[in-house]
Amino acid sequence: MSFYSASIAPYAPWADRTGQLSILRLLVFIALLIPGVSILSDLFFGPIRPEPYEHALHEMGEWAVRFLIVSLAVTPARRIFRWNKIIGVRRMIGLAALGYGLLHLVLYMAQENFDLAKVVSEIVLRIYLTIGFVALLGLIALGATSFDKAVRKMGRRWTQLHKAAYSIAFLALLHYFLQSKADVYAPTLLTGVFVLLMLYRIAVWRKLPIDNVLTLIAVATLAACATAGLEYAWYALATNLPAERVFSANFSLAYTWRPAIWVGVGGLAVAGLKILVWATGQTIGRLKSA
């Protein structure tokens, strides 16, 4: 018998489609709430700041982008590790990205004392705000059509619409870059992860075995190189900082690891985890047959 009543179970974020408690969904749900609770607690109960909404505004926006990227990682993870259950949390993560994005907008409005005329004017006149707002509108469209009824009603159009998640992620990352100005370490890192995910998608499109370790290593290497090139291009074209010195830091581990290194290590970690999962499966299979 289900732990929940039939009327509540389908809507509980921690329940699967049968109404049973899903530990995976529960853990993901809690993890999605923690950053928001922390940010709002700090805003209302933390130290008083000259610009009370500034820190919370940026933190909320950063988490919106992070969760959007994580939502895009669900399908590659399912394919690489053949873990079908993980697909059940993709919608929850995507809706979390939308929720954090909306709170990001609300905090921006609060920073402007809810002067809607000024908010609209700023969004129209400042290109990075325009880009961010378009990305948020895209997330709203995806969120509004993410439910089962919309999936059934829209049919193929639903799939076409939700492919826009990649374009929305691109716009969100561009917004992140533009508002970060000179210090683009964090947006470069997230963009590198996005590139890694897109390369996984391209590998599938090219009918390459995405669950093959050699494919994963190749993708990790390409993503790391692309991230280093992207960072160099940004500093060379958009700032007056020495792009060559930033680029050369990718070849030194003596200082803080550059985003390209983290992306490469992360991609290789996926390959290593794939080997571990395969070896564990082989061991369990031999034990069962013994």
mmCIF file of C-alpha atoms in Angstrom:
data_model
loop_
_atom_site.group_PDB
_atom_site.id
_atom_site.type_symbol
_atom_site.label_atom_id
_atom_site.label_comp_id
_atom_site.label_asym_id
_atom_site.label_seq_id
_atom_site.Cartn_x
_atom_site.Cartn_y
_atom_site.Cartn_z
ATOM 1 C CA MET A 1 0.000 0.000 0.000
ATOM 2 C CA SER A 2 1.248 3.485 -0.821
ATOM 3 C CA PHE A 3 2.707 5.579 1.967
ATOM 4 C CA TYR A 4 0.632 8.512 0.688
ATOM 5 C CA SER A 5 -3.039 8.943 -0.021
ATOM 6 C CA ALA A 6 -4.000 8.574 -3.662
ATOM 7 C CA SER A 7 -4.984 12.249 -3.932
ATOM 8 C CA ILE A 8 -1.689 13.595 -2.580
ATOM 9 C CA ALA A 9 0.874 11.092 -3.844
ATOM 10 C CA PRO A 10 0.998 12.146 -7.522
ATOM 11 C CA TYR A 11 1.875 15.714 -6.529
ATOM 12 C CA ALA A 12 4.450 15.016 -3.821
ATOM 13 C CA PRO A 13 7.921 15.825 -5.192
ATOM 14 C CA TRP A 14 9.447 13.001 -3.152
ATOM 15 C CA ALA A 15 7.076 10.340 -4.507
ATOM 16 C CA ASP A 16 7.465 8.345 -7.697
ATOM 17 C CA ARG A 17 4.689 7.856 -10.233
ATOM 18 C CA THR A 18 3.179 5.022 -8.217
ATOM 19 C CA GLY A 19 2.930 7.178 -5.106
ATOM 20 C CA GLN A 20 5.737 5.377 -3.304
ATOM 21 C CA LEU A 21 8.448 7.229 -1.434
ATOM 22 C CA SER A 22 11.516 7.688 -3.644
ATOM 23 C CA ILE A 23 14.712 8.188 -1.656
ATOM 24 C CA LEU A 24 16.425 9.638 -4.728
ATOM 25 C CA ARG A 25 13.685 12.212 -5.277
ATOM 26 C CA LEU A 26 13.565 13.078 -1.593
ATOM 27 C CA LEU A 27 17.319 13.674 -1.430
ATOM 28 C CA VAL A 28 17.272 15.756 -4.607
ATOM 29 C CA PHE A 29 14.308 17.773 -3.326
ATOM 30 C CA ILE A 30 16.124 18.571 -0.078
ATOM 31 C CA ALA A 31 19.327 19.431 -1.951
ATOM 32 C CA LEU A 32 17.420 21.835 -4.198
ATOM 33 C CA LEU A 33 15.939 23.652 -1.208
ATOM 34 C CA ILE A 34 19.136 24.084 0.805
ATOM 35 C CA PRO A 35 20.749 26.926 -1.217
ATOM 36 C CA GLY A 36 17.556 28.980 -1.303
ATOM 37 C CA VAL A 37 16.905 28.562 2.409
ATOM 38 C CA SER A 38 20.507 29.520 3.150
ATOM 39 C CA ILE A 39 20.392 32.611 0.916
ATOM 40 C CA LEU A 40 17.077 33.875 2.291
ATOM 41 C CA SER A 41 18.098 33.151 5.881
ATOM 42 C CA ASP A 42 21.248 35.185 5.389
ATOM 43 C CA LEU A 43 19.235 37.976 3.771
ATOM 44 C CA PHE A 44 16.663 38.291 6.545
ATOM 45 C CA PHE A 45 18.616 37.153 9.597
ATOM 46 C CA GLY A 46 22.255 37.643 8.618
ATOM 47 C CA PRO A 47 24.512 40.670 9.027
ATOM 48 C CA ILE A 48 23.237 44.030 7.827
ATOM 49 C CA ARG A 49 24.839 45.108 4.551
ATOM 50 C CA PRO A 50 24.881 48.482 2.736
ATOM 51 C CA GLU A 51 23.194 46.785 -0.244
ATOM 52 C CA PRO A 52 21.006 44.169 1.468
ATOM 53 C CA TYR A 53 19.734 42.533 -1.717
ATOM 54 C CA GLU A 54 22.952 42.572 -3.739
ATOM 55 C CA HIS A 55 24.501 39.384 -2.370
ATOM 56 C CA ALA A 56 21.244 37.413 -2.325
ATOM 57 C CA LEU A 57 20.398 38.604 -5.829
ATOM 58 C CA HIS A 58 23.613 37.286 -7.335
ATOM 59 C CA GLU A 59 23.622 34.075 -5.312
ATOM 60 C CA MET A 60 20.074 33.245 -6.368
ATOM 61 C CA GLY A 61 20.907 33.861 -10.016
ATOM 62 C CA GLU A 62 24.027 31.722 -9.829
ATOM 63 C CA TRP A 63 22.071 28.817 -8.384
ATOM 64 C CA ALA A 64 19.449 29.194 -11.097
ATOM 65 C CA VAL A 65 22.148 28.714 -13.734
ATOM 66 C CA ARG A 66 23.754 25.849 -11.811
ATOM 67 C CA PHE A 67 20.494 23.958 -11.527
ATOM 68 C CA LEU A 68 19.731 24.579 -15.186
ATOM 69 C CA ILE A 69 23.066 23.014 -16.135
ATOM 70 C CA VAL A 70 22.476 20.111 -13.737
ATOM 71 C CA SER A 71 19.084 19.475 -15.338
ATOM 72 C CA LEU A 72 20.815 19.168 -18.713
ATOM 73 C CA ALA A 73 23.236 16.637 -17.216
ATOM 74 C CA VAL A 74 20.485 14.178 -16.307
ATOM 75 C CA THR A 75 20.026 12.651 -19.763
ATOM 76 C CA PRO A 76 23.773 12.136 -20.399
ATOM 77 C CA ALA A 77 24.075 10.549 -16.947
ATOM 78 C CA ARG A 78 21.232 8.174 -17.768
ATOM 79 C CA ARG A 79 22.867 7.159 -21.031
ATOM 80 C CA ILE A 80 26.411 6.851 -19.711
ATOM 81 C CA PHE A 81 25.577 4.864 -16.587
ATOM 82 C CA ARG A 82 22.350 3.288 -17.877
ATOM 83 C CA TRP A 83 20.624 4.690 -14.816
ATOM 84 C CA ASN A 84 17.037 5.134 -15.932
ATOM 85 C CA LYS A 85 15.671 6.179 -12.548
ATOM 86 C CA ILE A 86 17.581 9.452 -12.626
ATOM 87 C CA ILE A 87 15.327 10.744 -15.392
ATOM 88 C CA GLY A 88 12.601 11.093 -12.762
ATOM 89 C CA VAL A 89 14.356 14.046 -11.105
ATOM 90 C CA ARG A 90 15.017 16.061 -14.264
ATOM 91 C CA ARG A 91 11.730 17.952 -14.142
ATOM 92 C CA MET A 92 12.199 18.738 -10.453
ATOM 93 C CA ILE A 93 15.659 20.182 -11.086
ATOM 94 C CA GLY A 94 14.411 22.195 -14.050
ATOM 95 C CA LEU A 95 11.567 23.646 -11.996
ATOM 96 C CA ALA A 96 14.070 24.508 -9.272
ATOM 97 C CA ALA A 97 16.096 26.446 -11.842
ATOM 98 C CA LEU A 98 12.920 28.320 -12.766
ATOM 99 C CA GLY A 99 12.095 29.006 -9.119
ATOM 100 C CA TYR A 100 15.550 30.376 -8.389
ATOM 101 C CA GLY A 101 15.382 32.442 -11.569
ATOM 102 C CA LEU A 102 12.079 33.988 -10.507
ATOM 103 C CA LEU A 103 13.464 34.748 -7.050
ATOM 104 C CA HIS A 104 16.470 36.312 -8.770
ATOM 105 C CA LEU A 105 14.095 38.647 -10.599
ATOM 106 C CA VAL A 106 12.079 39.413 -7.458
ATOM 107 C CA LEU A 107 15.250 40.284 -5.553
ATOM 108 C CA TYR A 108 16.318 42.563 -8.390
ATOM 109 C CA MET A 109 12.941 44.284 -8.204
ATOM 110 C CA ALA A 110 13.343 44.612 -4.432
ATOM 111 C CA GLN A 111 16.755 46.162 -4.955
ATOM 112 C CA GLU A 112 15.052 48.747 -7.160
ATOM 113 C CA ASN A 113 12.367 49.322 -4.481
ATOM 114 C CA PHE A 114 9.797 47.632 -6.729
ATOM 115 C CA ASP A 115 9.867 50.592 -9.093
ATOM 116 C CA LEU A 116 8.430 48.642 -12.027
ATOM 117 C CA ALA A 117 8.988 51.458 -14.515
ATOM 118 C CA LYS A 118 12.679 51.527 -13.647
ATOM 119 C CA VAL A 119 12.936 47.735 -13.695
ATOM 120 C CA VAL A 120 11.381 47.537 -17.156
ATOM 121 C CA SER A 121 13.565 50.388 -18.385
ATOM 122 C CA GLU A 122 16.728 48.711 -17.099
ATOM 123 C CA ILE A 123 15.793 45.378 -18.668
ATOM 124 C CA VAL A 124 15.149 47.046 -22.016
ATOM 125 C CA LEU A 125 18.217 49.289 -22.028
ATOM 126 C CA ARG A 126 20.864 47.016 -20.505
ATOM 127 C CA ILE A 127 21.719 44.194 -22.880
ATOM 128 C CA TYR A 128 22.849 41.746 -20.199
ATOM 129 C CA LEU A 129 19.545 42.236 -18.367
ATOM 130 C CA THR A 130 17.635 41.788 -21.615
ATOM 131 C CA ILE A 131 19.441 38.515 -22.270
ATOM 132 C CA GLY A 132 18.795 37.297 -18.735
ATOM 133 C CA PHE A 133 15.122 38.202 -18.943
ATOM 134 C CA VAL A 134 14.715 36.365 -22.253
ATOM 135 C CA ALA A 135 16.326 33.306 -20.662
ATOM 136 C CA LEU A 136 13.900 33.562 -17.749
ATOM 137 C CA LEU A 137 10.933 33.808 -20.118
ATOM 138 C CA GLY A 138 12.201 30.660 -21.792
ATOM 139 C CA LEU A 139 12.391 28.890 -18.442
ATOM 140 C CA ILE A 140 8.843 29.989 -17.662
ATOM 141 C CA ALA A 141 7.661 28.492 -20.955
ATOM 142 C CA LEU A 142 9.429 25.216 -20.196
ATOM 143 C CA GLY A 143 8.123 25.145 -16.636
ATOM 144 C CA ALA A 144 4.546 25.834 -17.698
ATOM 145 C CA THR A 145 4.648 22.923 -20.147
ATOM 146 C CA SER A 146 6.619 20.467 -18.024
ATOM 147 C CA PHE A 147 3.628 18.630 -16.597
ATOM 148 C CA ASP A 148 2.205 15.361 -17.877
ATOM 149 C CA LYS A 149 -0.975 16.933 -19.219
ATOM 150 C CA ALA A 150 1.014 19.392 -21.328
ATOM 151 C CA VAL A 151 3.262 16.596 -22.596
ATOM 152 C CA ARG A 152 0.253 14.596 -23.775
ATOM 153 C CA LYS A 153 -1.515 17.598 -25.276
ATOM 154 C CA MET A 154 1.474 19.037 -27.150
ATOM 155 C CA GLY A 155 2.866 15.780 -28.514
ATOM 156 C CA ARG A 156 5.863 16.363 -30.773
ATOM 157 C CA ARG A 157 5.699 20.099 -30.193
ATOM 158 C CA TRP A 158 6.592 19.463 -26.554
ATOM 159 C CA THR A 159 9.859 17.792 -27.557
ATOM 160 C CA GLN A 160 10.686 20.609 -29.950
ATOM 161 C CA LEU A 161 9.941 23.243 -27.316
ATOM 162 C CA HIS A 162 11.995 21.580 -24.609
ATOM 163 C CA LYS A 163 15.011 21.312 -26.883
ATOM 164 C CA ALA A 164 15.149 25.072 -26.351
ATOM 165 C CA ALA A 165 16.598 24.326 -22.904
ATOM 166 C CA TYR A 166 20.052 24.327 -24.501
ATOM 167 C CA SER A 167 19.514 27.756 -26.051
ATOM 168 C CA ILE A 168 18.132 29.036 -22.762
ATOM 169 C CA ALA A 169 21.203 27.731 -20.950
ATOM 170 C CA PHE A 170 23.411 29.526 -23.469
ATOM 171 C CA LEU A 171 21.566 32.804 -22.852
ATOM 172 C CA ALA A 172 21.728 32.331 -19.084
ATOM 173 C CA LEU A 173 25.476 31.730 -19.256
ATOM 174 C CA LEU A 174 25.956 34.761 -21.504
ATOM 175 C CA HIS A 175 24.006 36.852 -18.985
ATOM 176 C CA TYR A 176 26.261 35.472 -16.242
ATOM 177 C CA PHE A 177 29.390 36.360 -18.213
ATOM 178 C CA LEU A 178 28.271 39.896 -19.002
ATOM 179 C CA GLN A 179 27.274 40.762 -15.450
ATOM 180 C CA SER A 180 30.478 39.241 -14.046
ATOM 181 C CA LYS A 181 32.640 41.576 -16.161
ATOM 182 C CA ALA A 182 36.339 40.910 -15.418
ATOM 183 C CA ASP A 183 36.069 38.019 -12.964
ATOM 184 C CA VAL A 184 34.578 35.258 -15.094
ATOM 185 C CA TYR A 185 35.997 32.239 -13.279
ATOM 186 C CA ALA A 186 32.594 30.905 -12.177
ATOM 187 C CA PRO A 187 30.738 31.504 -15.464
ATOM 188 C CA THR A 188 33.660 30.003 -17.394
ATOM 189 C CA LEU A 189 33.515 26.892 -15.233
ATOM 190 C CA LEU A 190 29.773 26.479 -15.747
ATOM 191 C CA THR A 191 30.136 27.151 -19.461
ATOM 192 C CA GLY A 192 32.827 24.489 -19.611
ATOM 193 C CA VAL A 193 30.428 22.008 -18.038
ATOM 194 C CA PHE A 194 27.805 23.080 -20.570
ATOM 195 C CA VAL A 195 30.301 22.453 -23.384
ATOM 196 C CA LEU A 196 31.017 19.019 -21.915
ATOM 197 C CA LEU A 197 27.296 18.217 -21.910
ATOM 198 C CA MET A 198 26.885 19.472 -25.471
ATOM 199 C CA LEU A 199 29.771 17.278 -26.595
ATOM 200 C CA TYR A 200 28.023 14.291 -25.011
ATOM 201 C CA ARG A 201 24.956 15.248 -27.025
ATOM 202 C CA ILE A 202 26.995 15.565 -30.223
ATOM 203 C CA ALA A 203 28.555 12.158 -29.568
ATOM 204 C CA VAL A 204 25.080 10.625 -29.366
ATOM 205 C CA TRP A 205 24.026 12.489 -32.518
ATOM 206 C CA ARG A 206 27.087 11.122 -34.315
ATOM 207 C CA LYS A 207 26.138 7.645 -33.050
ATOM 208 C CA LEU A 208 29.296 7.304 -30.977
ATOM 209 C CA PRO A 209 29.090 4.938 -27.974
ATOM 210 C CA ILE A 210 28.540 7.465 -25.193
ATOM 211 C CA ASP A 211 29.005 4.772 -22.548
ATOM 212 C CA ASN A 212 32.438 3.879 -23.937
ATOM 213 C CA VAL A 213 35.368 4.987 -21.769
ATOM 214 C CA LEU A 214 37.471 6.116 -24.733
ATOM 215 C CA THR A 215 34.618 8.306 -25.958
ATOM 216 C CA LEU A 216 34.267 9.819 -22.493
ATOM 217 C CA ILE A 217 38.005 10.555 -22.291
ATOM 218 C CA ALA A 218 37.976 12.174 -25.730
ATOM 219 C CA VAL A 219 34.970 14.311 -24.820
ATOM 220 C CA ALA A 220 36.604 15.380 -21.542
ATOM 221 C CA THR A 221 39.772 16.413 -23.375
ATOM 222 C CA LEU A 222 37.888 18.386 -26.013
ATOM 223 C CA ALA A 223 35.747 20.110 -23.385
ATOM 224 C CA ALA A 224 38.813 21.144 -21.383
ATOM 225 C CA CYS A 225 40.487 22.575 -24.487
ATOM 226 C CA ALA A 226 37.315 24.414 -25.482
ATOM 227 C CA THR A 227 36.976 25.871 -21.986
ATOM 228 C CA ALA A 228 40.561 27.144 -22.032
ATOM 229 C CA GLY A 229 40.001 28.678 -25.458
ATOM 230 C CA LEU A 230 36.759 30.301 -24.358
ATOM 231 C CA GLU A 231 38.382 31.833 -21.296
ATOM 232 C CA TYR A 232 41.276 33.138 -23.374
ATOM 233 C CA ALA A 233 38.900 34.645 -25.942
ATOM 234 C CA TRP A 234 36.874 36.407 -23.256
ATOM 235 C CA TYR A 235 39.881 38.004 -21.606
ATOM 236 C CA ALA A 236 41.405 38.915 -24.971
ATOM 237 C CA LEU A 237 38.272 40.452 -26.468
ATOM 238 C CA ALA A 238 36.235 41.744 -23.537
ATOM 239 C CA THR A 239 38.826 42.932 -21.005
ATOM 240 C CA ASN A 240 42.168 44.670 -20.776
ATOM 241 C CA LEU A 241 43.641 41.872 -18.691
ATOM 242 C CA PRO A 242 46.557 39.774 -20.036
ATOM 243 C CA ALA A 243 44.784 36.862 -21.711
ATOM 244 C CA GLU A 244 48.067 35.036 -22.372
ATOM 245 C CA ARG A 245 48.868 34.843 -18.658
ATOM 246 C CA VAL A 246 45.400 33.518 -17.891
ATOM 247 C CA PHE A 247 45.733 30.919 -20.639
ATOM 248 C CA SER A 248 49.199 29.825 -19.491
ATOM 249 C CA ALA A 249 47.800 29.216 -15.996
ATOM 250 C CA ASN A 250 45.973 26.207 -17.461
ATOM 251 C CA PHE A 251 49.330 24.453 -17.703
ATOM 252 C CA SER A 252 50.314 25.047 -14.085
ATOM 253 C CA LEU A 253 48.922 23.348 -11.005
ATOM 254 C CA ALA A 254 50.903 25.537 -8.633
ATOM 255 C CA TYR A 255 48.054 28.029 -8.270
ATOM 256 C CA THR A 256 44.276 27.826 -8.236
ATOM 257 C CA TRP A 257 43.078 25.405 -10.879
ATOM 258 C CA ARG A 258 41.606 27.164 -13.880
ATOM 259 C CA PRO A 259 38.089 26.205 -15.068
ATOM 260 C CA ALA A 260 39.489 24.189 -17.980
ATOM 261 C CA ILE A 261 41.355 21.930 -15.567
ATOM 262 C CA TRP A 262 38.249 21.355 -13.469
ATOM 263 C CA VAL A 263 36.192 20.560 -16.572
ATOM 264 C CA GLY A 264 38.819 18.111 -17.797
ATOM 265 C CA VAL A 265 39.140 16.457 -14.399
ATOM 266 C CA GLY A 266 35.364 16.273 -14.097
ATOM 267 C CA GLY A 267 35.031 14.665 -17.511
ATOM 268 C CA LEU A 268 37.773 12.163 -16.707
ATOM 269 C CA ALA A 269 36.072 11.452 -13.378
ATOM 270 C CA VAL A 270 32.948 10.478 -15.323
ATOM 271 C CA ALA A 271 35.075 8.037 -17.333
ATOM 272 C CA GLY A 272 36.626 6.700 -14.132
ATOM 273 C CA LEU A 273 33.225 6.273 -12.519
ATOM 274 C CA LYS A 274 32.041 4.423 -15.610
ATOM 275 C CA ILE A 275 34.957 2.002 -15.226
ATOM 276 C CA LEU A 276 34.131 1.554 -11.544
ATOM 277 C CA VAL A 277 30.451 0.890 -12.271
ATOM 278 C CA TRP A 278 31.393 -1.611 -14.981
ATOM 279 C CA ALA A 279 33.912 -3.388 -12.730
ATOM 280 C CA THR A 280 31.399 -3.548 -9.889
ATOM 281 C CA GLY A 281 28.796 -5.029 -12.208
ATOM 282 C CA GLN A 282 31.280 -7.617 -13.442
ATOM 283 C CA THR A 283 32.203 -8.586 -9.888
ATOM 284 C CA ILE A 284 28.576 -8.922 -8.819
ATOM 285 C CA GLY A 285 27.867 -11.008 -11.912
ATOM 286 C CA ARG A 286 30.710 -13.408 -11.128
ATOM 287 C CA LEU A 287 29.610 -13.722 -7.503
ATOM 288 C CA LYS A 288 26.063 -14.563 -8.557
ATOM 289 C CA SER A 289 27.248 -17.192 -11.010
ATOM 290 C CA ALA A 290 29.663 -18.767 -8.516
#
